[in-house]
XYZ file of C-alpha atoms in Angstrom:
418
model
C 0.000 0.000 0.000
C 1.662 3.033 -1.057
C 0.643 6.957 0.591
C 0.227 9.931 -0.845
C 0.043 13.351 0.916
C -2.564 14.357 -1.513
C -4.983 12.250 -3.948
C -6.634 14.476 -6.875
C -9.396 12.458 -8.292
C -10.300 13.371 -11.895
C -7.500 14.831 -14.792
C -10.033 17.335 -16.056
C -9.609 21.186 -16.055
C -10.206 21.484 -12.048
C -7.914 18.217 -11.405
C -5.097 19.554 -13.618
C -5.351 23.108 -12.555
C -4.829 21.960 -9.259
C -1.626 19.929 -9.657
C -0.095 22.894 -11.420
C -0.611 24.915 -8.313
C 0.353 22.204 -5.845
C 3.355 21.186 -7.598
C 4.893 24.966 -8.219
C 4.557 25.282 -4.471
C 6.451 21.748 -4.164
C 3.595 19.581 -2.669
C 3.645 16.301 -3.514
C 0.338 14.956 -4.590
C -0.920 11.666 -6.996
C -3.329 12.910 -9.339
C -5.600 9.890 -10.589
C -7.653 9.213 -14.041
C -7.059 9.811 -17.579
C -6.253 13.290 -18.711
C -9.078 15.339 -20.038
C -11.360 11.767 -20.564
C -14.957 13.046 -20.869
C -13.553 15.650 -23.493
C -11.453 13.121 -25.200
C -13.581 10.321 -25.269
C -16.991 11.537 -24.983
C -17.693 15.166 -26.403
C -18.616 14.939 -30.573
C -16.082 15.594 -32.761
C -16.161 19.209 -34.193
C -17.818 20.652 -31.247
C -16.623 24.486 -30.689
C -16.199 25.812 -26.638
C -19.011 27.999 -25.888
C -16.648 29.415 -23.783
C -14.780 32.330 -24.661
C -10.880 31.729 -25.654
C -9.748 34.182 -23.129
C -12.197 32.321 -20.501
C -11.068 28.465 -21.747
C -7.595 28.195 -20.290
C -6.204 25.906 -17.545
C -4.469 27.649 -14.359
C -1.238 27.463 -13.424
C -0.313 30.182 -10.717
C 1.926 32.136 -12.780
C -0.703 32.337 -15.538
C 1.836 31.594 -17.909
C 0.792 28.385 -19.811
C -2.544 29.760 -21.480
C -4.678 29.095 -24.719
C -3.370 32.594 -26.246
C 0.367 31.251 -25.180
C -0.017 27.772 -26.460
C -1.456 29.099 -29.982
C 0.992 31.523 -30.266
C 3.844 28.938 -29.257
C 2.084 26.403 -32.340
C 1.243 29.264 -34.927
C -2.590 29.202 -34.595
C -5.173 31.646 -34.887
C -6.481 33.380 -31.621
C -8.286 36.040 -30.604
C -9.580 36.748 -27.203
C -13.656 37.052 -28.086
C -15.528 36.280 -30.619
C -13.479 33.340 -32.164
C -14.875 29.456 -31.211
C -12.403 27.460 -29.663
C -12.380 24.026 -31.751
C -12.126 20.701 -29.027
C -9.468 19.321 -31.002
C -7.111 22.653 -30.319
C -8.118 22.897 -26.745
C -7.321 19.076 -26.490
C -4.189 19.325 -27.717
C -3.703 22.983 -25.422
C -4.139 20.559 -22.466
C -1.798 18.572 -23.375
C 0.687 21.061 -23.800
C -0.681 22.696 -20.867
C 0.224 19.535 -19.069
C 3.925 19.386 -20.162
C 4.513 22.347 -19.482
C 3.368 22.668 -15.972
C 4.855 19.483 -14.999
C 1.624 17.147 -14.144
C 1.336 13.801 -15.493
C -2.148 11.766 -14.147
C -1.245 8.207 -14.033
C -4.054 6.800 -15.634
C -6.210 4.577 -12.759
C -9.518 4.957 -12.121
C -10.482 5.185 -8.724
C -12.979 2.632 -7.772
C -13.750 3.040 -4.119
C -12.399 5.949 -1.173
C -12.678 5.132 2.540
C -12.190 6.736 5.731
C -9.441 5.047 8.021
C -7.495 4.812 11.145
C -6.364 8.107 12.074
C -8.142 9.996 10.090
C -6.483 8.698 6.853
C -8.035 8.062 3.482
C -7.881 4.747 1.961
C -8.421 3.954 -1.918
C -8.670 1.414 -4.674
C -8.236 1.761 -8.006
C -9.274 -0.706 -10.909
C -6.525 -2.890 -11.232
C -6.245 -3.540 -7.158
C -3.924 -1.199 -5.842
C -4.757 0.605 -2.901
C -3.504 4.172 -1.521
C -3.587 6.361 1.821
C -3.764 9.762 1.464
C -3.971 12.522 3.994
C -6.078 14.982 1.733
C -8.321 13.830 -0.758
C -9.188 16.345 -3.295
C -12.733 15.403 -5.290
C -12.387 16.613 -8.876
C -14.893 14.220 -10.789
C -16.280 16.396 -13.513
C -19.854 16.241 -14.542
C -19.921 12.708 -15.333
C -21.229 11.418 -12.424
C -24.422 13.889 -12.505
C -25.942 13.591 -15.925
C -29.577 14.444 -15.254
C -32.246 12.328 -17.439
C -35.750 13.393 -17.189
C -38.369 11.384 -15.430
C -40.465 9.711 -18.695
C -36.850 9.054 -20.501
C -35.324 7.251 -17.719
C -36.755 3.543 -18.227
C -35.395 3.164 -21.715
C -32.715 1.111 -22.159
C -29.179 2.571 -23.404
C -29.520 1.351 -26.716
C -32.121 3.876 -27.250
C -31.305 6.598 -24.754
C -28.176 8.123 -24.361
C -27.063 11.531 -23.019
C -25.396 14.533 -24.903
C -21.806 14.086 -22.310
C -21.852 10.251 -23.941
C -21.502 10.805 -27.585
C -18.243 11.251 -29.537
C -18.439 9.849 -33.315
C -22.018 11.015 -34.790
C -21.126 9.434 -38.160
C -22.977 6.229 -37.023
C -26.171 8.258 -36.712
C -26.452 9.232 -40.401
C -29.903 8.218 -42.146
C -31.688 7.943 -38.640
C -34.271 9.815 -37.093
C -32.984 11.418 -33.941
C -35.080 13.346 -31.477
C -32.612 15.652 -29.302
C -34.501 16.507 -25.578
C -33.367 20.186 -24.211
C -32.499 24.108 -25.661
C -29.033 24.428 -23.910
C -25.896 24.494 -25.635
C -24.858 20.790 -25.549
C -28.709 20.039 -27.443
C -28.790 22.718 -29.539
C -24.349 22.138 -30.881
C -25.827 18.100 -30.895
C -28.461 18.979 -32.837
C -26.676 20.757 -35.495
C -23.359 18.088 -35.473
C -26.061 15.226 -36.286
C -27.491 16.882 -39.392
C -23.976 17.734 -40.512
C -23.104 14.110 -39.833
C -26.732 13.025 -42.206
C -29.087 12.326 -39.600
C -32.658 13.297 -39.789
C -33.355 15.407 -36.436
C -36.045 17.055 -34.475
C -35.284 18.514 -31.372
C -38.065 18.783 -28.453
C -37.919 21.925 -25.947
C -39.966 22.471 -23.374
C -39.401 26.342 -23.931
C -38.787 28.910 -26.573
C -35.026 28.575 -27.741
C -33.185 31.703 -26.584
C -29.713 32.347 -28.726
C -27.226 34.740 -27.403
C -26.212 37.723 -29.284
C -23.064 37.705 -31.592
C -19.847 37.798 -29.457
C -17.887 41.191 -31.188
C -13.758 40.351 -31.835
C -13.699 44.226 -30.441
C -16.232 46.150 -27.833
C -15.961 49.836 -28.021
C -15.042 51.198 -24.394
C -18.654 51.920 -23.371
C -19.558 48.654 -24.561
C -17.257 47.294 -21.580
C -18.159 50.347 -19.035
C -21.628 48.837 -19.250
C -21.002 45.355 -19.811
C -17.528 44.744 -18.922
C -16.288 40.831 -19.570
C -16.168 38.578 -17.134
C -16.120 34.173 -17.020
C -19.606 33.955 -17.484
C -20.429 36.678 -19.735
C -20.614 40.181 -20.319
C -21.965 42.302 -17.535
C -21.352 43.226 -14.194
C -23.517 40.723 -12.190
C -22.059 38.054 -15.024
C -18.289 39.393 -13.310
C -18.722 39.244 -9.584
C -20.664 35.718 -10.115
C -17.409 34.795 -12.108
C -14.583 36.568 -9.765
C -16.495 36.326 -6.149
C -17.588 32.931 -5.382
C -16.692 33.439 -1.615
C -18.496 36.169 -0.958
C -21.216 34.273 -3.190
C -21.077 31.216 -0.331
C -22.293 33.863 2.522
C -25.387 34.422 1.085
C -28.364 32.396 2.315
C -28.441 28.605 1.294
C -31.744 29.306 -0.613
C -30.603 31.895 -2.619
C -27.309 30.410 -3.186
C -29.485 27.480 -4.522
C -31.879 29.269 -6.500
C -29.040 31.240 -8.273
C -26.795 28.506 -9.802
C -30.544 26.281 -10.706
C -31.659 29.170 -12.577
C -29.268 31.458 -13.794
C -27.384 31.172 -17.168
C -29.563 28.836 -18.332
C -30.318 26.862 -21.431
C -28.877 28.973 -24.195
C -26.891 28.645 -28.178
C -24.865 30.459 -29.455
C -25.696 32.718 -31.841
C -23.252 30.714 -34.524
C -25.528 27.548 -34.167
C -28.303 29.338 -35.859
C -27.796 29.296 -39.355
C -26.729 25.209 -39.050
C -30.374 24.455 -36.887
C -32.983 26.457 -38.443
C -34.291 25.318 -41.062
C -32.246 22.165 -41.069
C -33.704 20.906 -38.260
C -37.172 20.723 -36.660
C -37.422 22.466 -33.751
C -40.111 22.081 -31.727
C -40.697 24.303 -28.874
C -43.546 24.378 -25.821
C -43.220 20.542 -25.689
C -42.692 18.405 -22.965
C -42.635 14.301 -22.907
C -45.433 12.874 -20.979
C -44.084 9.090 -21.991
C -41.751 6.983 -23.894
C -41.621 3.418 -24.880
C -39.307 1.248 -26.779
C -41.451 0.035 -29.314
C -39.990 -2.591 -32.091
C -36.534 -1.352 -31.839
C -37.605 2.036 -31.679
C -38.815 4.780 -28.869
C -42.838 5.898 -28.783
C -42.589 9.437 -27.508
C -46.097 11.120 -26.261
C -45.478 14.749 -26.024
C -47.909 17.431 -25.115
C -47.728 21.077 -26.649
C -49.238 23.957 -27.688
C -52.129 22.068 -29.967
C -52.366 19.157 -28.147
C -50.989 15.923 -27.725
C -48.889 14.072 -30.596
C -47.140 10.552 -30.683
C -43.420 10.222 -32.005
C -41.922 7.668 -33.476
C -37.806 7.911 -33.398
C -34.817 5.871 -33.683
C -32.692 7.323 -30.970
C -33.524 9.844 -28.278
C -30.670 12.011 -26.830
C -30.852 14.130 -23.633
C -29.070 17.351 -23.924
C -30.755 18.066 -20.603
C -27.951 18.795 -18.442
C -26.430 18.120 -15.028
C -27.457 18.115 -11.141
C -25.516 17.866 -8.962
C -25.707 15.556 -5.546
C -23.252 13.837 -3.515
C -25.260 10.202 -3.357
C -24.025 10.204 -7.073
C -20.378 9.710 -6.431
C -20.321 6.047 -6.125
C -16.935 5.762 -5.373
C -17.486 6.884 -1.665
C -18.144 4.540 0.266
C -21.485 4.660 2.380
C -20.075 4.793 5.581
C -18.056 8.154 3.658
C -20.745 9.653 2.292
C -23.104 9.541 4.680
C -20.835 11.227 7.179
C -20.505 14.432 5.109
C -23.527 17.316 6.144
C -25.570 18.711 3.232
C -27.213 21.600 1.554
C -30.210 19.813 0.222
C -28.107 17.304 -2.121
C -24.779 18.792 -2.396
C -22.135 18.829 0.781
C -21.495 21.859 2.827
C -18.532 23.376 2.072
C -16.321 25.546 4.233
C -14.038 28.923 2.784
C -11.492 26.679 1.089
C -13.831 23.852 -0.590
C -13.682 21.507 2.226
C -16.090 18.776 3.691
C -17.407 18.258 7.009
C -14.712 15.563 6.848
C -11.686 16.620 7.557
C -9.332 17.203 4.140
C -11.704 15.920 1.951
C -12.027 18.847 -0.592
C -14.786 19.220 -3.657
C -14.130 21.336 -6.346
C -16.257 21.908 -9.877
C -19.664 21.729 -9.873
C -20.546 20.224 -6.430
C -19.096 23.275 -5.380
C -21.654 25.158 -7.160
C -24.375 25.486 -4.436
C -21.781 26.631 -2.068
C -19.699 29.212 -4.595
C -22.014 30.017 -7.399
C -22.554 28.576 -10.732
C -18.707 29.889 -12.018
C -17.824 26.347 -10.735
C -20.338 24.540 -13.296
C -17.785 26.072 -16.412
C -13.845 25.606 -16.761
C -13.089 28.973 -16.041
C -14.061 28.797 -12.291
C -11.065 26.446 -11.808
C -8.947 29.049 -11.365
C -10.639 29.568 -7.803
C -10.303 26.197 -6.128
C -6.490 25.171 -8.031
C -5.696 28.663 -5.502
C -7.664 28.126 -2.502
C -7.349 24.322 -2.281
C -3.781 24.160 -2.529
C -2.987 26.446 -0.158
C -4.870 25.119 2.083
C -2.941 22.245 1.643
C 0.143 23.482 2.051
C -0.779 25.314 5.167
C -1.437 21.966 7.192
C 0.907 19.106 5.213
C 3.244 18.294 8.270
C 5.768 16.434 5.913
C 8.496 18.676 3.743
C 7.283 20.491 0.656
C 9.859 18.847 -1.762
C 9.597 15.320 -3.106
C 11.304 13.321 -5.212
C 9.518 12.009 -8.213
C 8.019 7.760 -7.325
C 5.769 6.266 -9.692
C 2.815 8.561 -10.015
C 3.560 11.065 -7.356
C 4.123 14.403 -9.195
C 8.182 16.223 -7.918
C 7.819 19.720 -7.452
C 9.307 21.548 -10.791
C 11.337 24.055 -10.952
C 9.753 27.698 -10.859
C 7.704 27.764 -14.475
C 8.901 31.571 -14.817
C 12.354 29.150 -15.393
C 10.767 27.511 -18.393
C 11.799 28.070 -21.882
């Protein structure tokens, strides 16, 4: 059984941010899974980042390896607004991203996380090894929270699967596809499967709402009034985005209300000319049942004239995430039903931590608690700070390691880097 000082679970943008920061300050730390997995492996090929460029970066503490650095390092077009970020140049900015700041993840899945003797974390991983740690930092992604509507949730996953789940659309050309939800992820789905020859509807409960253009250049009163920010332009948009601890001292229902309702479903205003007309879009719909029927799914959906019964090959739910502790399997019960709750997601203290001592959530199960910056990429930037110096404030053992197996070595300072 090997220990580690710190356990990162998950190699996404909040997992990786975090290493950077840990290791510049010469922490030693094992950061588990495969890097960047449900953007690799699951997110269709030619999406575009809603996200801004300037807002789609990962966080080192210096600031230094971002997406303007990495595309000016590889010759490729950037511009802070108003250019869409393809995945497969922000995949391969992560990778860079990860070279460069010194973090490798090594690759096993954790399976199961304990509480021990002394306070101590235990954990398994797929292939049977097991770990202590001393701080266990929970950095799962949205994964583990993929919402599914009541009437969808009985069909079986050959004819049900959910927008974070797809990758290669090609095998969806000449079917009839009925895409559930008018956020982002439907709306971009939507428009990839009739590129990729598929014959699509999508179903909406409520009018589509598409954001306006995003300008290359805003005159100056342009960002006096609306000045940029994570989220978008504005100044409510820009303390949600830079203040999420002041955000966690407002009441626990408003916190709540806030992230469940603002920045809702929404496209882009470049997914318009690829949807309308191309695809049907029905609106004021909702699904009162569905049924596999002969291979295929029997949707009854009531809207504005009535109900109407639809017949489709495939049904996918571009209908978001909620988040809620009793989804993270790999705690064990005795684990997870130690930690105290807000409603469904844990109470969270100043620097992201659990009722249980140095266990730490970051992303969004931290929403609730500091706003909804921590549902998007750009709010790692907040924890990959806070977290890890916590961490280094209360690690008893020495802040400089030598590299074993899959423990990251502090690097040298990354203002030293070429």
């Amino acid at each position: 059984m090997s220990h580690l000082e710190t356990a990162i679970i998950g190699s996404g943008p909040y997992g990786l941010s975090l290493a950077a920061h840990l290791r510049h300050q010469g922490a030693p730390f094992g950061l588990f899974g495969q890097p960047m997995q449900s953007w690799s492996a699951y997110m269709p090929k030619g999406m575009l980042l809603k996200s801004e460029p300037f807002a789609s970066n990962l966080w080192d503490p210096l600031r230094a390896n971002t997406l303007e650095a990495f595309c000016y390092k590889k010759r490729l077009p950037y511009q802070p607004t108003g250019w869409p970020v393809p995945i497969d140049t922000f995949l391969a900015y992560a990778a860079w991203f990860q070279e460069r700041a010194g973090v490798s993840p090594n690759g096993s899945t954790v399976t199961k996380i304990d509480i021990g003797e002394q306070g101590m974390f235990s954990l398994t991983t797929s292939d049977g090894r097991q770990w202590t740690a001393r701080h266990v930092v929970l950095a799962t992604g949205h994964m583990p929270f993929m919402y599914i509507p009541e009437p969808l949730r009985e069909l079986p996953d050959t004819l049900l699967v959910h927008t974070a789940q797809l990758h290669d659309l090609t095998k969806f050309c000449d079917r009839d596809v009925t895409v559930v939800g008018a956020g982002q992820s439907a709306l971009e789905t939507a428009a990839l499967l009739v590129e990729a020859g598929a014959r699509v509807r999508l179903l909406a409960r409520r009018e589509i709402t598409w954001n306006p253009p995003s300008k290359a250049k805003r005159s100056l009163r342009e960002r006096i009034r609306a000045p940029e920010s994570g989220l978008a332009p504005g100044w409510r948009s820009l303390f949600f985005s830079e203040m999420p601890r002041v955000f966690r001292h407002f009441a626990v229902s408003r916190r709540h209300n806030i992230v469940a309702t603002k920045w809702g479903p929404a496209g882009t205003a470049w997914l318009v000319d690829r949807l309308v007309n191309k695809a049907e879009l029905l609106t004021g719909r909702s699904i009162q049942s569905a049924e596999a029927v002969n291979g295929r799914v029997r949707l009854v959906v009531a809207g504005p004239h009535g109900t109407e019964t639809i017949d489709t090959d495939t049904v996918i739910a571009g209908t978001g995430f909620k988040p809620d502790i009793d989804k993270l399997a790999l705690l064990s019960e005795k684990l997870r039903s130690s930690i105290v709750r807000e409603e469904r997601a844990p109470k969270l203290s100043a620097s992201f931590e659990t009722s249980i001592p140095n266990l730490f959530v970051v992303g969004i199960l931290s929403a609730p608690t500091f706003g909804p910056v921590m549902r998007f990429m750009f709010g790692a930037k907040h924890p990959a700070a806070i977290v890890s110096r916590s961490i280094v404030s209360r690690s008893s053992r020495p802040q400089k390691r030598v590299s074993i197996g899959s423990i990251n070595a502090p690097a040298e300072s990354l203002s030293q880097r070429p």
